[in-house]
Amino acid sequence: MTAKLFTPYKLNDSITLNNKILMAPLTRCMADDDLVPTAAMAEYYARRAEAGLIISEAVIIRPDGQGYPNTPGLFTPAQIDGWRKVNDAVHAKGGKIFAQLWHTGRVAHSHFFGGEIIAPSAVAIEGTVPRMRELAYETPKAVSVEEIAQLVKDYSQAAANAIDAGFDGVEIHGANAYLIDQFLHHDSNRRSDEYGQTPENMARFPLAVVDAICERIGNERTALRVSPGAYVNMKGDSRDRQVFDYFLKQLELRDLAYLHIGIFDDALEFDYLDGTASSYTRAHYNKTLVGVGSYSAESGAAAIENNQFDLLAIGRPFIANPDYVERVRDNQPLVAYSDEMLASLV
Ligand SMILES: Cc1cc2nc3c(=O)[nH]c(=O)nc-3n(C[C@H](O)[C@H](O)[C@H](O)COP(=O)(O)O)c2cc1C
């Protein structure tokens, strides 16, 4: 049943993956206090190099993108050097790795960088920063048109830095209610200018980031993660459907390396999507699609067989099993994931 996962997959003329199992991006909060990846992180990723593609934990593109402690960056020379060591270690084991480029928007906290929080609109999320319960979320400032242009430049620079650091490509984090996703949903985007209200306007900034990065490093090394279904830090709105209908059509024209769905459980049905995140996305996007969300190797292989998506990303089981790929291939039992495992980098 899972044998199909172990055949190579050609993303494009530049990149062929050894197998169809991707390591999903997993934030671990283990960078040093300058947000530089450590030697332990290099070992952690190298242990997982058998994945067809590792997608790095989300990496912040600039200081005001930070929403959690010790998340790595890709905007200082030391951070670029730190990632180069990670990438060298992964490549030495025959693996491939993309950097996930991140700005948390209104999920940022000034505690980490001492400045203003930016977002499409001045609408705060409720609650407190995970792992730091004393920090309540703050009301962001609605980002100006000039600041949006600067953000596009900063994403593009981070992509260039990723290539400089030896990553094989980048996955733009457009999912899970962070900055790019905040533009795509009505709950967080209340703008009345050319970045709000209509599908074309709401997709304008996300597409500008995609296009700037494609131009800078090549579309064959550029991927994107999206969450058409709002499920975390965001309320769904039936009007979001038209935004994603438009956005996905535009993305299909771009010839990205792949499109990746951002969801924790792909069994979840969304009224306004008429189904699951993957069934909706597949119906509106005909190129390489990565599925994720509480799949086992068996259920993921069955989903690929049924043409729900082309590649399978695995998250939590990869934390519990550094040798996940080998275990699945050899039919060995898996260690069950538990949240306590997040305390150390094994
Ligand atoms: C500890 C943890 C950290 C995560 N960090 C990220 C992240 O940095 N970027 C991202 O897009 N998704 C992140 N996710 C979501 C995963 O990529 C994945 O979508 C989710 O865990 C569902 O897949 P799974 O059921 O195979 O774990 C994280 C999930 C967990 C459990």
Short mmCIF file of C-alpha atoms and ligand atoms in Angstrom, two decimals:
data_model
loop_
_atom_site.label_atom_id
_atom_site.label_comp_id
_atom_site.label_asym_id
_atom_site.label_seq_id
_atom_site.Cartn_x
_atom_site.Cartn_y
_atom_site.Cartn_z
CA MET A 1 0.00 0.00 0.00
CA THR A 2 2.72 2.49 0.95
CA ALA A 3 5.08 1.35 -1.85
CA LYS A 4 3.84 4.17 -4.06
CA LEU A 5 5.34 6.69 -1.61
CA PHE A 6 8.80 5.39 -2.42
CA THR A 7 8.98 6.26 -6.10
CA PRO A 8 10.74 9.48 -7.15
CA TYR A 9 8.69 12.56 -8.01
CA LYS A 10 9.79 15.22 -10.47
CA LEU A 11 8.79 18.69 -9.26
CA ASN A 12 10.20 20.28 -12.42
CA ASP A 13 13.32 20.16 -14.63
CA SER A 14 15.54 21.31 -11.74
CA ILE A 15 14.28 19.26 -8.78
CA THR A 16 13.40 15.58 -8.45
CA LEU A 17 12.52 14.18 -5.03
CA ASN A 18 13.71 10.68 -4.04
CA ASN A 19 10.33 9.82 -2.54
CA LYS A 20 6.91 11.34 -1.93
CA ILE A 21 7.19 11.82 1.85
CA LEU A 22 7.90 15.42 2.88
CA MET A 23 8.80 16.53 6.37
CA ALA A 24 6.22 19.21 7.22
CA PRO A 25 7.48 22.52 8.64
CA LEU A 26 7.66 22.22 12.44
CA THR A 27 8.51 25.18 14.65
CA ARG A 28 10.74 24.04 17.49
CA CYS A 29 11.85 27.32 19.15
CA MET A 30 15.42 26.06 19.52
CA ALA A 31 17.47 28.75 17.75
CA ASP A 32 19.91 30.70 19.93
CA ASP A 33 19.06 34.14 21.31
CA ASP A 34 20.26 35.83 18.10
CA LEU A 35 17.81 33.54 16.24
CA VAL A 36 20.74 31.63 14.72
CA PRO A 37 20.27 27.90 13.99
CA THR A 38 22.46 25.73 16.23
CA ALA A 39 24.61 22.63 15.70
CA ALA A 40 21.88 20.59 17.42
CA MET A 41 19.42 21.80 14.79
CA ALA A 42 21.80 20.72 12.01
CA GLU A 43 21.93 17.23 13.54
CA TYR A 44 18.14 17.16 14.00
CA TYR A 45 17.50 17.95 10.33
CA ALA A 46 20.28 15.67 9.06
CA ARG A 47 18.69 12.74 10.94
CA ARG A 48 15.58 13.30 8.81
CA ALA A 49 17.39 13.63 5.45
CA GLU A 50 15.68 10.55 4.03
CA ALA A 51 12.52 12.59 3.52
CA GLY A 52 11.93 13.34 -0.16
CA LEU A 53 12.03 16.99 0.91
CA ILE A 54 12.48 18.61 4.30
CA ILE A 55 10.55 21.84 4.74
CA SER A 56 12.31 23.78 7.46
CA GLU A 57 10.53 25.11 10.50
CA ALA A 58 9.15 28.57 9.74
CA VAL A 59 11.97 31.13 9.47
CA ILE A 60 11.26 34.81 10.10
CA ILE A 61 12.16 37.22 7.30
CA ARG A 62 12.71 40.22 9.60
CA PRO A 63 12.52 41.09 13.30
CA ASP A 64 8.88 42.25 13.43
CA GLY A 65 7.76 38.89 12.05
CA GLN A 66 8.51 37.12 15.33
CA GLY A 67 5.68 35.68 17.41
CA TYR A 68 7.36 32.94 19.45
CA PRO A 69 10.61 32.62 21.39
CA ASN A 70 13.80 31.46 19.67
CA THR A 71 12.38 30.99 16.19
CA PRO A 72 15.22 31.16 13.66
CA GLY A 73 15.71 34.06 11.25
CA LEU A 74 17.22 34.51 7.81
CA PHE A 75 18.09 38.19 7.83
CA THR A 76 21.55 38.46 9.48
CA PRO A 77 24.89 37.05 8.24
CA ALA A 78 25.12 34.84 11.35
CA GLN A 79 21.67 33.38 10.68
CA ILE A 80 22.60 32.68 7.04
CA ASP A 81 25.81 30.96 8.21
CA GLY A 82 23.87 28.91 10.75
CA TRP A 83 21.47 27.70 8.07
CA ARG A 84 24.40 26.90 5.76
CA LYS A 85 25.61 24.40 8.38
CA VAL A 86 22.13 22.86 8.59
CA ASN A 87 21.88 22.60 4.81
CA ASP A 88 25.38 21.16 4.41
CA ALA A 89 24.51 18.48 6.97
CA VAL A 90 21.26 17.59 5.17
CA HIS A 91 22.96 17.55 1.75
CA ALA A 92 25.80 15.38 3.06
CA LYS A 93 23.16 12.75 3.83
CA GLY A 94 21.65 13.07 0.34
CA GLY A 95 18.61 15.11 1.43
CA LYS A 96 16.89 18.20 0.07
CA ILE A 97 15.60 21.12 2.12
CA PHE A 98 13.42 24.19 1.47
CA ALA A 99 13.23 27.17 3.86
CA GLN A 100 9.75 28.16 5.02
CA LEU A 101 9.64 31.99 4.91
CA TRP A 102 7.53 33.53 7.65
CA HIS A 103 6.10 36.77 8.92
CA THR A 104 3.51 36.31 11.66
CA GLY A 105 1.72 39.66 11.11
CA ARG A 106 -0.75 40.20 13.96
CA VAL A 107 0.46 37.02 15.69
CA ALA A 108 3.78 38.79 16.38
CA HIS A 109 4.54 40.22 19.83
CA SER A 110 6.53 43.38 20.61
CA HIS A 111 8.21 41.53 23.49
CA PHE A 112 10.52 39.96 20.91
CA PHE A 113 11.60 43.03 18.96
CA GLY A 114 10.31 46.11 20.74
CA GLY A 115 8.35 47.71 17.91
CA GLU A 116 4.94 47.97 16.29
CA ILE A 117 2.90 44.95 15.23
CA ILE A 118 1.80 45.13 11.61
CA ALA A 119 -1.15 43.44 9.90
CA PRO A 120 -3.58 44.17 7.05
CA SER A 121 -5.97 45.83 9.52
CA ALA A 122 -5.94 46.99 13.12
CA VAL A 123 -7.79 43.91 14.39
CA ALA A 124 -6.19 41.98 17.25
CA ILE A 125 -6.45 38.28 17.95
CA GLU A 126 -7.57 37.20 21.38
CA GLY A 127 -5.43 35.29 23.83
CA THR A 128 -1.78 35.06 24.78
CA VAL A 129 1.46 33.85 23.18
CA PRO A 130 1.84 30.06 23.53
CA ARG A 131 4.74 29.10 25.82
CA MET A 132 4.61 32.69 27.25
CA ARG A 133 1.16 32.99 28.75
CA GLU A 134 1.91 36.36 30.37
CA LEU A 135 2.05 38.02 26.92
CA ALA A 136 -1.39 39.07 25.70
CA TYR A 137 -1.72 39.75 21.97
CA GLU A 138 -1.62 43.44 21.01
CA THR A 139 -3.67 45.42 18.50
CA PRO A 140 -1.67 45.72 15.29
CA LYS A 141 -1.24 48.76 13.11
CA ALA A 142 -2.77 48.58 9.62
CA VAL A 143 0.23 48.42 7.32
CA SER A 144 0.60 51.29 4.82
CA VAL A 145 0.94 50.85 1.06
CA GLU A 146 4.61 51.92 1.30
CA GLU A 147 5.20 49.38 4.07
CA ILE A 148 3.58 46.67 1.94
CA ALA A 149 6.09 47.43 -0.84
CA GLN A 150 8.91 47.10 1.71
CA LEU A 151 7.52 43.77 2.94
CA VAL A 152 7.60 42.41 -0.62
CA LYS A 153 11.26 43.46 -0.87
CA ASP A 154 12.05 41.84 2.48
CA TYR A 155 10.44 38.54 1.47
CA SER A 156 12.43 38.60 -1.76
CA GLN A 157 15.68 39.34 0.13
CA ALA A 158 14.98 36.48 2.56
CA ALA A 159 14.52 34.14 -0.43
CA ALA A 160 17.85 35.27 -1.86
CA ASN A 161 19.42 34.74 1.59
CA ALA A 162 17.93 31.22 1.66
CA ILE A 163 19.62 30.36 -1.63
CA ASP A 164 22.86 31.94 -0.35
CA ALA A 165 22.58 29.67 2.72
CA GLY A 166 22.31 26.60 0.49
CA PHE A 167 18.60 25.83 0.69
CA ASP A 168 17.25 24.02 -2.40
CA GLY A 169 14.29 26.41 -2.54
CA VAL A 170 11.74 28.21 -0.41
CA GLU A 171 8.19 27.60 0.70
CA ILE A 172 6.41 30.89 1.35
CA HIS A 173 4.32 30.53 4.51
CA GLY A 174 0.94 31.74 3.28
CA ALA A 175 -1.02 29.55 5.71
CA ASN A 176 -2.17 29.18 9.31
CA ALA A 177 -3.39 32.77 9.84
CA TYR A 178 0.01 34.47 9.60
CA LEU A 179 0.66 37.67 7.63
CA ILE A 180 0.02 36.50 4.07
CA ASP A 181 -3.04 34.50 5.11
CA GLN A 182 -4.32 37.55 7.04
CA PHE A 183 -4.68 39.37 3.71
CA LEU A 184 -6.70 36.47 2.23
CA HIS A 185 -9.46 36.25 4.85
CA HIS A 186 -12.16 38.81 5.60
CA ASP A 187 -11.87 38.32 9.37
CA SER A 188 -8.38 39.89 9.37
CA ASN A 189 -8.50 41.99 6.19
CA ARG A 190 -10.93 44.92 6.57
CA ARG A 191 -9.06 47.27 4.24
CA SER A 192 -10.87 49.59 1.85
CA ASP A 193 -7.89 50.32 -0.43
CA GLU A 194 -6.44 48.26 -3.30
CA TYR A 195 -5.50 45.49 -0.82
CA GLY A 196 -9.00 44.82 0.54
CA GLN A 197 -12.64 43.93 -0.11
CA THR A 198 -12.45 42.14 -3.48
CA PRO A 199 -10.69 38.85 -4.34
CA GLU A 200 -8.30 40.67 -6.69
CA ASN A 201 -7.38 43.19 -4.00
CA MET A 202 -7.07 40.70 -1.16
CA ALA A 203 -4.78 38.47 -3.25
CA ARG A 204 -2.64 41.41 -4.42
CA PHE A 205 -0.02 41.30 -1.64
CA PRO A 206 0.27 37.47 -1.56
CA LEU A 207 0.73 37.39 -5.34
CA ALA A 208 3.25 40.25 -5.19
CA VAL A 209 5.33 38.19 -2.73
CA VAL A 210 5.08 35.09 -4.92
CA ASP A 211 6.03 37.01 -8.06
CA ALA A 212 8.93 38.85 -6.42
CA ILE A 213 10.39 35.59 -5.12
CA CYS A 214 9.87 33.75 -8.42
CA GLU A 215 11.69 36.56 -10.16
CA ARG A 216 14.52 36.56 -7.63
CA ILE A 217 15.26 32.82 -7.30
CA GLY A 218 13.18 31.15 -10.06
CA ASN A 219 9.67 29.70 -10.00
CA GLU A 220 11.05 26.16 -9.94
CA ARG A 221 12.54 26.84 -6.49
CA THR A 222 9.48 28.68 -5.15
CA ALA A 223 6.58 26.98 -3.34
CA LEU A 224 3.67 28.24 -1.25
CA ARG A 225 1.59 27.00 1.67
CA VAL A 226 -2.05 28.11 1.89
CA SER A 227 -5.02 27.67 4.24
CA PRO A 228 -8.27 28.22 2.31
CA GLY A 229 -10.10 26.99 5.39
CA ALA A 230 -9.64 29.27 8.43
CA TYR A 231 -9.05 27.05 11.43
CA VAL A 232 -6.66 28.81 13.83
CA ASN A 233 -6.38 32.44 15.06
CA MET A 234 -9.03 33.41 12.49
CA LYS A 235 -12.77 33.12 11.88
CA GLY A 236 -13.94 31.71 8.57
CA ASP A 237 -16.19 33.89 6.40
CA SER A 238 -18.21 32.54 3.47
CA ARG A 239 -16.81 35.36 1.29
CA ASP A 240 -13.30 33.89 1.69
CA ARG A 241 -14.33 31.27 -0.84
CA GLN A 242 -14.31 33.75 -3.74
CA VAL A 243 -10.91 35.02 -2.65
CA PHE A 244 -9.40 31.54 -2.85
CA ASP A 245 -11.23 30.65 -6.08
CA TYR A 246 -9.44 33.63 -7.63
CA PHE A 247 -6.12 33.16 -5.83
CA LEU A 248 -5.74 29.49 -6.76
CA LYS A 249 -6.49 30.24 -10.41
CA GLN A 250 -3.77 32.89 -10.39
CA LEU A 251 -1.30 30.55 -8.68
CA GLU A 252 -1.88 27.88 -11.29
CA LEU A 253 -0.47 30.28 -13.89
CA ARG A 254 2.80 30.62 -11.92
CA ASP A 255 4.28 27.12 -12.29
CA LEU A 256 5.44 26.90 -8.68
CA ALA A 257 7.50 23.96 -7.43
CA TYR A 258 4.38 22.90 -5.47
CA LEU A 259 1.42 24.15 -3.49
CA HIS A 260 1.09 22.88 0.10
CA ILE A 261 -2.08 22.88 2.19
CA GLY A 262 -1.84 24.23 5.76
CA ILE A 263 -4.16 22.29 8.08
CA PHE A 264 -3.84 20.12 11.21
CA ASP A 265 -6.56 17.62 10.35
CA ASP A 266 -7.54 17.19 6.72
CA ALA A 267 -10.74 15.37 7.74
CA LEU A 268 -12.17 18.75 8.81
CA GLU A 269 -14.96 19.92 6.48
CA PHE A 270 -15.54 23.61 5.74
CA ASP A 271 -19.09 24.66 4.80
CA TYR A 272 -17.90 27.46 2.59
CA LEU A 273 -15.42 25.22 0.76
CA ASP A 274 -17.99 22.43 0.25
CA GLY A 275 -15.58 19.91 1.71
CA THR A 276 -12.10 19.49 3.12
CA ALA A 277 -9.16 21.83 2.52
CA SER A 278 -7.55 19.29 0.18
CA SER A 279 -10.71 18.39 -1.79
CA TYR A 280 -11.44 22.08 -2.36
CA THR A 281 -7.84 22.90 -3.34
CA ARG A 282 -7.55 19.91 -5.67
CA ALA A 283 -10.73 20.96 -7.46
CA HIS A 284 -9.28 24.44 -8.08
CA TYR A 285 -5.59 23.74 -8.64
CA ASN A 286 -4.24 21.28 -11.19
CA LYS A 287 -0.52 21.30 -10.48
CA THR A 288 1.63 19.57 -7.83
CA LEU A 289 -0.27 19.59 -4.53
CA VAL A 290 1.09 18.53 -1.13
CA GLY A 291 -1.46 17.17 1.34
CA VAL A 292 -1.04 17.11 5.11
CA GLY A 293 -3.00 16.88 8.33
CA SER A 294 -3.26 13.83 10.60
CA TYR A 295 -2.38 11.35 7.84
CA SER A 296 -0.60 8.08 8.38
CA ALA A 297 1.64 6.72 5.61
CA GLU A 298 -1.22 4.34 4.73
CA SER A 299 -4.01 6.91 4.62
CA GLY A 300 -1.71 9.38 2.83
CA ALA A 301 -0.75 6.80 0.20
CA ALA A 302 -4.46 6.04 -0.31
CA ALA A 303 -5.17 9.76 -0.75
CA ILE A 304 -2.42 9.99 -3.40
CA GLU A 305 -3.87 6.90 -5.09
CA ASN A 306 -7.29 8.62 -5.14
CA ASN A 307 -5.72 11.74 -6.66
CA GLN A 308 -6.54 13.91 -3.62
CA PHE A 309 -2.96 15.25 -3.77
CA ASP A 310 0.45 14.26 -5.20
CA LEU A 311 2.84 14.35 -2.25
CA LEU A 312 2.35 13.69 1.47
CA ALA A 313 3.73 15.93 4.23
CA ILE A 314 4.15 14.38 7.67
CA GLY A 315 4.52 16.54 10.78
CA ARG A 316 4.18 15.22 14.31
CA PRO A 317 5.19 11.62 13.49
CA PHE A 318 8.49 13.04 12.16
CA ILE A 319 9.14 14.62 15.57
CA ALA A 320 8.56 11.26 17.26
CA ASN A 321 10.44 9.24 14.62
CA PRO A 322 13.58 10.80 13.12
CA ASP A 323 13.82 7.64 10.97
CA TYR A 324 10.15 7.87 9.91
CA VAL A 325 10.85 7.10 6.24
CA GLU A 326 12.96 4.05 7.00
CA ARG A 327 10.39 2.72 9.47
CA VAL A 328 7.54 3.04 7.01
CA ARG A 329 9.58 1.47 4.23
CA ASP A 330 10.58 -1.46 6.46
CA ASN A 331 7.13 -1.85 8.02
CA GLN A 332 8.51 -1.12 11.47
CA PRO A 333 6.21 0.20 14.23
CA LEU A 334 6.21 3.96 14.88
CA VAL A 335 6.73 5.76 18.19
CA ALA A 336 3.56 7.72 19.05
CA TYR A 337 3.92 11.52 19.17
CA SER A 338 3.28 13.41 22.40
CA ASP A 339 3.58 17.14 23.13
CA GLU A 340 6.26 16.51 25.78
CA MET A 341 8.61 15.63 22.91
CA LEU A 342 8.73 19.32 21.97
CA ALA A 343 10.94 20.00 24.97
CA SER A 344 14.03 18.52 23.33
CA LEU A 345 15.50 18.27 19.86
CA VAL A 346 16.05 14.58 19.16
C1 LIG B 1 5.00 21.58 17.02
C2 LIG B 1 4.44 22.01 15.71
C3 LIG B 1 5.03 23.06 15.02
C4 LIG B 1 4.53 23.47 13.78
N1 LIG B 1 5.17 24.48 13.10
C5 LIG B 1 4.76 24.82 11.86
C6 LIG B 1 5.48 25.79 11.10
O1 LIG B 1 6.52 26.32 11.50
N2 LIG B 1 4.98 26.12 9.88
C7 LIG B 1 3.84 25.55 9.37
O2 LIG B 1 3.42 25.89 8.27
N3 LIG B 1 3.17 24.61 10.06
C8 LIG B 1 3.61 24.21 11.27
N4 LIG B 1 2.96 23.20 11.94
C9 LIG B 1 1.89 22.44 11.25
C10 LIG B 1 2.49 21.20 10.58
O3 LIG B 1 3.31 21.57 9.48
C11 LIG B 1 1.39 20.24 10.05
O4 LIG B 1 0.58 20.91 9.12
C12 LIG B 1 0.52 19.68 11.18
O5 LIG B 1 1.29 19.22 12.26
C13 LIG B 1 -0.39 18.55 10.68
O6 LIG B 1 0.37 17.47 10.21
P1 LIG B 1 0.59 16.12 11.10
O7 LIG B 1 -0.78 15.64 11.48
O8 LIG B 1 1.32 15.18 10.20
O9 LIG B 1 1.38 16.52 12.31
C14 LIG B 1 3.42 22.80 13.20
C15 LIG B 1 2.82 21.75 13.91
C16 LIG B 1 3.32 21.34 15.13
C17 LIG B 1 2.68 20.16 15.83
#
